[in-house]
Short mmCIF file of C-alpha atoms in Angstrom, two decimals:
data_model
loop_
_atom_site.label_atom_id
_atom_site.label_comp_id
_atom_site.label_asym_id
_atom_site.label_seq_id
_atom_site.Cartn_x
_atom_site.Cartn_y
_atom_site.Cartn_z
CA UNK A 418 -13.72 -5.86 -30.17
CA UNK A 419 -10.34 -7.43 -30.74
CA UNK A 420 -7.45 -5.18 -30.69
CA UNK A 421 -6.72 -4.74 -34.19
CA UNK A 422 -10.20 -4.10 -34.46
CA UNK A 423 -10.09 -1.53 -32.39
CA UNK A 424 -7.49 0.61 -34.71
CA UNK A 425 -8.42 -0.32 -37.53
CA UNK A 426 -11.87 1.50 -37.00
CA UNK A 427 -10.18 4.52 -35.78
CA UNK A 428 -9.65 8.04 -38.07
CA UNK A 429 -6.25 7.17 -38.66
CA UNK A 430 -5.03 10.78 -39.00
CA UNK A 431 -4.26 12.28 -35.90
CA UNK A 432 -1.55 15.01 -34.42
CA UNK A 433 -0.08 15.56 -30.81
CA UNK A 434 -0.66 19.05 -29.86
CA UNK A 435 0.45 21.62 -26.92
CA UNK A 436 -1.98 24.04 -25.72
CA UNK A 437 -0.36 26.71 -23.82
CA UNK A 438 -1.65 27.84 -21.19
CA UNK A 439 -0.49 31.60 -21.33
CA UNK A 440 -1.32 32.47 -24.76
CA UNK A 441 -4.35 30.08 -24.95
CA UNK A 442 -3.45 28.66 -27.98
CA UNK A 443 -1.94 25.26 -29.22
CA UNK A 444 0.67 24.26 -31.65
CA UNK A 445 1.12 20.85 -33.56
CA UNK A 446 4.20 19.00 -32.65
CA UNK A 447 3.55 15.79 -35.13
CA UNK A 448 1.31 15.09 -37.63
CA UNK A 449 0.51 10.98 -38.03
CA UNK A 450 -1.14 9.32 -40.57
CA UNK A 451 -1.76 6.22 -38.14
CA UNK A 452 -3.48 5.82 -34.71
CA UNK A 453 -1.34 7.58 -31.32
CA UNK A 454 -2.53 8.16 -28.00
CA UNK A 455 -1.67 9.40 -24.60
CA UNK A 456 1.33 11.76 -24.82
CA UNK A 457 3.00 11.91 -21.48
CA UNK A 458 5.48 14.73 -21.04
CA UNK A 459 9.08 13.61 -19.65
CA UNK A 460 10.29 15.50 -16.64
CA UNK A 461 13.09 16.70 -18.31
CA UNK A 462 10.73 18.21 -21.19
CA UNK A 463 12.89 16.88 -23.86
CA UNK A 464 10.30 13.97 -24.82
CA UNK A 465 6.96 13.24 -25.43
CA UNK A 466 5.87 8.95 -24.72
CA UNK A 467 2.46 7.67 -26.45
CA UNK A 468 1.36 4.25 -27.78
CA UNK A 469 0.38 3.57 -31.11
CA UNK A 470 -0.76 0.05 -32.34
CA UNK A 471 0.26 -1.58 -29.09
CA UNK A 472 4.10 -0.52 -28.86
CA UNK A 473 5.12 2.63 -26.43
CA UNK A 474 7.25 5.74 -28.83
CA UNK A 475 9.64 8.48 -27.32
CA UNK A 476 9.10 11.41 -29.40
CA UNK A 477 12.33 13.89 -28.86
CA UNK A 478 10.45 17.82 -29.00
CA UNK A 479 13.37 19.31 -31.06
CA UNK A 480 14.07 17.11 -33.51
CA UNK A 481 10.48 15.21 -33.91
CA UNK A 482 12.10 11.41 -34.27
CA UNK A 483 10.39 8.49 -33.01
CA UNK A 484 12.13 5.61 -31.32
CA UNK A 485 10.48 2.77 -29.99
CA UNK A 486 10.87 1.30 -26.19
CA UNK A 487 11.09 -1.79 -25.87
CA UNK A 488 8.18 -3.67 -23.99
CA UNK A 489 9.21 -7.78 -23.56
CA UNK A 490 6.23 -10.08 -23.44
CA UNK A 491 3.80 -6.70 -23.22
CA UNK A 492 2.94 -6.67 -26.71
CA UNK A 493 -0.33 -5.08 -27.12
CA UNK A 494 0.46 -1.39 -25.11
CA UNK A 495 -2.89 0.44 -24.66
CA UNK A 496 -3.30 4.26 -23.67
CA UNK A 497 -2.81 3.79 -20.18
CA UNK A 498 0.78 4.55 -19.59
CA UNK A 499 2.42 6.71 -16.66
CA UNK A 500 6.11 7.65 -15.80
CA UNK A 501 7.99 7.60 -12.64
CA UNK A 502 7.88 10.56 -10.74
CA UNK A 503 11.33 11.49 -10.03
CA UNK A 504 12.67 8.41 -11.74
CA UNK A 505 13.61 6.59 -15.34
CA UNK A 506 10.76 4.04 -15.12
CA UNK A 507 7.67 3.44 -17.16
CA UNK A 508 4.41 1.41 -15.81
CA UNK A 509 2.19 0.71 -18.44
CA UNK A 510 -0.73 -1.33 -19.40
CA UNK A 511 -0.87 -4.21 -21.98
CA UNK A 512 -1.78 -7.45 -23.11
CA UNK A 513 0.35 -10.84 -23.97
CA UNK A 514 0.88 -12.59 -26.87
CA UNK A 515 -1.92 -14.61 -27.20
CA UNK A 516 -4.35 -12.97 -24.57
CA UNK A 517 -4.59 -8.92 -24.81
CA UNK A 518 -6.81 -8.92 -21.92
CA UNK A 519 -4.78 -6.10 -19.94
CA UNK A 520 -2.48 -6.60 -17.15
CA UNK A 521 0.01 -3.99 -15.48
CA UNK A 522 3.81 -3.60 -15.99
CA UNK A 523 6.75 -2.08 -14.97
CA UNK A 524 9.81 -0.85 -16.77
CA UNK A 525 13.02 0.00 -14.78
CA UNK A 526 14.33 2.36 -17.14
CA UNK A 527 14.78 3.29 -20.44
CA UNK A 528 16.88 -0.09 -20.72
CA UNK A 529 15.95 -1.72 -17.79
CA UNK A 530 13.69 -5.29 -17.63
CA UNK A 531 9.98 -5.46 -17.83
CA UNK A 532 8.16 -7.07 -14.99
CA UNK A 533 4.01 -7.81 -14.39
CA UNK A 534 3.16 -5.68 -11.23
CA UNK A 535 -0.55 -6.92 -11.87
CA UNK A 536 -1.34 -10.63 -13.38
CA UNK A 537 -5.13 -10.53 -13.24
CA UNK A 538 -6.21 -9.03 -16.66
CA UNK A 539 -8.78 -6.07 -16.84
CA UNK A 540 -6.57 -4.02 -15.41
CA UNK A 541 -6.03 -0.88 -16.33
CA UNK A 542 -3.21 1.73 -14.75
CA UNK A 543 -3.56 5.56 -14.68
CA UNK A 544 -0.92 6.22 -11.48
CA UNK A 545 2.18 6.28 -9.60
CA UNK A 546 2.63 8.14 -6.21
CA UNK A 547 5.36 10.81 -5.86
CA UNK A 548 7.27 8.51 -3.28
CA UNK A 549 7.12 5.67 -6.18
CA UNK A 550 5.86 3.38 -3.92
CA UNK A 551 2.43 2.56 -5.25
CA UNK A 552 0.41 2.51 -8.62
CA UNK A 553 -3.23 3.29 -9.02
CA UNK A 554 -4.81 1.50 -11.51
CA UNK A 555 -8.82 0.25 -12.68
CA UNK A 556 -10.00 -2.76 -12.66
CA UNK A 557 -12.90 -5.44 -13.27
CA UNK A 558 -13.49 -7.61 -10.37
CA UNK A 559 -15.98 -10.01 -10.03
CA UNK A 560 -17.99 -9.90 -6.34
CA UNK A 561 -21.18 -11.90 -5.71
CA UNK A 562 -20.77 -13.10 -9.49
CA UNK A 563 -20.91 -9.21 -10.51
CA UNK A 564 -18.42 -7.97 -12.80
CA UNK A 565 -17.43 -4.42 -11.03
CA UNK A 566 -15.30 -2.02 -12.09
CA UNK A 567 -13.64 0.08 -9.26
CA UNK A 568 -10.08 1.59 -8.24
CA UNK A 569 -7.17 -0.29 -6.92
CA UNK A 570 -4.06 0.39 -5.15
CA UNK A 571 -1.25 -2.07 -5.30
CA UNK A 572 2.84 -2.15 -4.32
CA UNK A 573 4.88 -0.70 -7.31
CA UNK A 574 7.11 -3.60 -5.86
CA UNK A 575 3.76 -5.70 -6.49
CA UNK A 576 1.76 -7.24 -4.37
CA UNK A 577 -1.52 -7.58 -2.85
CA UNK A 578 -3.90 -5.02 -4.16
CA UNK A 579 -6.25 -2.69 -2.36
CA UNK A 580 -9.71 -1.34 -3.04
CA UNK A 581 -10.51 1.68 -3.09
CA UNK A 582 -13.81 2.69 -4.51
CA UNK A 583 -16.90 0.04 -4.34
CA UNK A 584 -19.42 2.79 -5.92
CA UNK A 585 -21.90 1.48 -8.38
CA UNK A 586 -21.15 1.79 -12.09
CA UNK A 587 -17.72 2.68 -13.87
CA UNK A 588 -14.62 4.12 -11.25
CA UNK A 589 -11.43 4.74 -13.81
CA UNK A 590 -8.67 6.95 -14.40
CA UNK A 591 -6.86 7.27 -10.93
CA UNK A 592 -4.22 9.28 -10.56
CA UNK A 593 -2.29 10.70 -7.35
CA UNK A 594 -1.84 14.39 -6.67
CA UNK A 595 1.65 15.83 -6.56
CA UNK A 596 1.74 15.92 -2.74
CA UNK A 597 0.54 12.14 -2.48
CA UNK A 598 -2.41 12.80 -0.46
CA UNK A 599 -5.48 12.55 -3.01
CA UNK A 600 -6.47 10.59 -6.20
CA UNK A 601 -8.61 11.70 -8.52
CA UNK A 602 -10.57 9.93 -11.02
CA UNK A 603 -13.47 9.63 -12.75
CA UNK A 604 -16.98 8.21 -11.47
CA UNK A 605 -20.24 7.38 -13.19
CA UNK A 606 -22.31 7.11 -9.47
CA UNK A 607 -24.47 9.68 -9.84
CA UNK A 608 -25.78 9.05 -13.86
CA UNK A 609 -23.46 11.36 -15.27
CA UNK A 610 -19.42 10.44 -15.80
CA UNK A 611 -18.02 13.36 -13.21
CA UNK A 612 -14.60 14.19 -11.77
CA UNK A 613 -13.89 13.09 -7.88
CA UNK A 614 -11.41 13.44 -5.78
CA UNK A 615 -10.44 10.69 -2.49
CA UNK A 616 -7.96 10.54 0.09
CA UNK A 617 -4.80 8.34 -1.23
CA UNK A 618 -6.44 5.25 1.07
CA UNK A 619 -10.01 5.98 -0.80
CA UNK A 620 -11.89 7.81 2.09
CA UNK A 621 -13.59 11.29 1.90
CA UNK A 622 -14.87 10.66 -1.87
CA UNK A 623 -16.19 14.04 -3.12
CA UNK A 624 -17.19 15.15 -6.49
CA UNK A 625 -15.27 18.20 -7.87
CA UNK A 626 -17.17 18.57 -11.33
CA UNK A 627 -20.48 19.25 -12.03
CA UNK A 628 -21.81 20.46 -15.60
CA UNK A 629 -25.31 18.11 -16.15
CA UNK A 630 -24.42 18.61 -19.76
CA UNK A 631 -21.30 17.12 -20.12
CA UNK A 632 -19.53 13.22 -19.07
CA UNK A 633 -16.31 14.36 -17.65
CA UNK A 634 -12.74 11.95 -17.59
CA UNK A 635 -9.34 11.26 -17.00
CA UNK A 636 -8.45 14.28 -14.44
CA UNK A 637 -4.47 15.17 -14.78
CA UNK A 638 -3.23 16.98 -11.70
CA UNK A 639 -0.71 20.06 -13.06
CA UNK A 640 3.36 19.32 -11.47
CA UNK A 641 2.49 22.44 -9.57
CA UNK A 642 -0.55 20.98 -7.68
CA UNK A 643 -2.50 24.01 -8.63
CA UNK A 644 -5.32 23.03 -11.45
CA UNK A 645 -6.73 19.60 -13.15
CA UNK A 646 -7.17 19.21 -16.95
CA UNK A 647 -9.66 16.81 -18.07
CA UNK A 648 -11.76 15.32 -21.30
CA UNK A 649 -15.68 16.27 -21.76
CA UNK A 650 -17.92 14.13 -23.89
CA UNK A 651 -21.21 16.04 -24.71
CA UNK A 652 -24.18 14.34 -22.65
CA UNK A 653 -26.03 12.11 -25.77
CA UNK A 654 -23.25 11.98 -27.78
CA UNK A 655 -22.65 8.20 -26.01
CA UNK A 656 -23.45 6.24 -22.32
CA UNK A 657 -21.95 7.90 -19.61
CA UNK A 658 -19.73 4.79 -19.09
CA UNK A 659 -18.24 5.13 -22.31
CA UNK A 660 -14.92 6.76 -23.40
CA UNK A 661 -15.64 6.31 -27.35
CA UNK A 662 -12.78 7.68 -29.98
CA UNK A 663 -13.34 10.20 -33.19
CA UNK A 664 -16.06 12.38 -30.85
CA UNK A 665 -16.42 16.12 -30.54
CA UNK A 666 -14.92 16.59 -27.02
CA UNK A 667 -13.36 19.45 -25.16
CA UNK A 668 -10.41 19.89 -22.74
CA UNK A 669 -11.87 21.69 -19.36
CA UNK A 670 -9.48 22.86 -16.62
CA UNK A 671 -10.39 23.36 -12.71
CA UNK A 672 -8.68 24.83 -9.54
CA UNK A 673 -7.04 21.65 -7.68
CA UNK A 674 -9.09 22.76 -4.58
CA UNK A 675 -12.02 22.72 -6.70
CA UNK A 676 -14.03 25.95 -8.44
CA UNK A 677 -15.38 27.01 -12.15
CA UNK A 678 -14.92 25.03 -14.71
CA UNK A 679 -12.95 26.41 -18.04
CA UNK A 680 -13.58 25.13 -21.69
CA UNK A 681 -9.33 25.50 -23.09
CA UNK A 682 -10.13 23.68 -26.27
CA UNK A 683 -12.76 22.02 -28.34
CA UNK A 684 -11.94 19.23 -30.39
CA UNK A 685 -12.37 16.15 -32.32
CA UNK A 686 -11.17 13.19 -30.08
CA UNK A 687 -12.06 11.09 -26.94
CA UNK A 688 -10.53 7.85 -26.68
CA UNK A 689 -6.47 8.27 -27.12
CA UNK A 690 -6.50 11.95 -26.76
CA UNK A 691 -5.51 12.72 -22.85
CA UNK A 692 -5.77 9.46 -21.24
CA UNK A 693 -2.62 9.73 -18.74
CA UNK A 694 -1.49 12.99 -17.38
CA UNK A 695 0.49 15.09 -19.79
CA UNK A 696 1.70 18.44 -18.36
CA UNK A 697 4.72 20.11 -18.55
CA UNK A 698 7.32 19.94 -16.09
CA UNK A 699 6.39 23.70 -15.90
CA UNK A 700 2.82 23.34 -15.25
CA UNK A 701 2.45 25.98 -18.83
CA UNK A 702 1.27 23.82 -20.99
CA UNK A 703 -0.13 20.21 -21.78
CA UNK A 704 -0.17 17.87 -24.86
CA UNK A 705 -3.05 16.53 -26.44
CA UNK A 706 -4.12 14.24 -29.05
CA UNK A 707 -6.75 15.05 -32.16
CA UNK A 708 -8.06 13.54 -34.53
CA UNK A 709 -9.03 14.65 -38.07
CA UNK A 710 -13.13 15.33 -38.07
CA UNK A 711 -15.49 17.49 -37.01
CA UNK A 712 -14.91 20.27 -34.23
#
């Protein structure tokens, strides 16, 4: 499926929400009547940044304007978008004109230059490390003329990438913990999609969720290191590999050191609706994305 195919068969009415945590509720912030995905919440709280139809937005919280950041050759911007801890940047994935296969770049700043961290396309990037020194990203790799589908670490700098995960089926979604020692991600090894959680050089892989009923993706790790929000596809509802859009899903939460799972909302969604990590600086509360649909 081509990119504008992609969008075009989306519900094409969405809105970015905020569930917070302490009244256990959420508020819309936008209401769209086009495809976005993947808020991520700016350190400084002011901002939410998503992608919609393969350009990256900055929506300012107060006043709800858009403006659009600017992307060079990267011209077809998918959900998988994370900002520098600490920093101004932006690393992103995208296509080029002409091939939207996706490859990894970085943005120095608001205004700074784009550059490719990751050439070889099929890749996919879900994090940076807290000393900015390395992204996290998944990627299809062909070994013994298998296409495979595993986690990566490579120089933020670039360079020669790393991996990390050579587990049968789907590894996606890595992102670093807020101390730098673990990633988490998402694994379909054991038949179900669950959440795992490695060592930052890919040893000690151990599961962390475990509901038989449900695919579970895309763990975000709260600023304050304490608990994990995640997306839930009902087993049935699609393969275990999949990440499908316009679904009923729900938003779970976890301890960080692992522990009962917690249902915080139930939605219509999937694809586009928590891809990248999206917590407040605060650790309070978290935006979302839904779509119009069943719940």
């Amino acid at each position: 499926m081509s990119f504008e195919e992609y969008n075009r068969n989306r519900c094409q009415r969405c809105r970015i929400e905020i569930f917070d945590l302490e009244t256990g509720e959420s508020r819309t912030v936008k209401q769209f009547d086009r495809v976005v995905e993947a808020p991520n919440w700016t350190e400084d709280g002011k901002y939410l940044v998503f992608n919609s139809y393969g350009k990256l937005y900055r929506l300012n919280l107060e006043t709800g304007e858009e403006e659009t950041i600017e992307t060079g050759e990267a011209v077809t911007c998918n959900n998988d978008h994370v900002l520098e801890p600490g920093g101004t940047g932006i690393a992103f994935s995208s296509g080029i004109e002409g091939d939207e296969d996706s490859r990894i770049f970085v943005k120095e700043g608001l205004q700074g230059k784009v550059r490719m961290v990751v050439s070889e396309p099929l890749s996919y990037l879900h994090g940076w490390s807290p000393d900015r020194k390395t992204l996290a990203f998944c990627a299809a790799r062909s070994y013994e003329g298998k296409l495979e589908w595993d986690i990566y670490s490579v120089p933020a700098k670039g360079g020669e990438e790393v991996r990390l995960t050579d587990a049968p089926g789907l590894n996606d979604g890595p992102e670093y913990s807020r101390d730098g020692k673990y990633i988490w991600f998402n694994s379909v090894r054991t038949g179900l999609m669950q959440v795992w959680r490695m060592d930052a050089d890919g040893k000690r892989q151990t599961q962390m969720t475990f509901d038989e009923n449900m695919n579970s993706w895309f763990p975000h790790v709260s600023p304050d290191g304490t608990k994990v929000v995640y997306v839930c596809y009902h087993k049935g509802d699609l393969e275990p590999g999949e990440h499908l859009p316009d679904k009923n899903v729900e938003i779970r939460m976890i301890p960080a050191e692992g522990g009962q799972e917690k249902t915080l909302v139930k939605l219509f969604g999937g694809q586009g609706t928590m891809n990248v990590n999206s917590w407040s600086p605060d650790s309070k509360k978290f935006a979302y994305v839904s779509y119009e649909g069943e719940e």
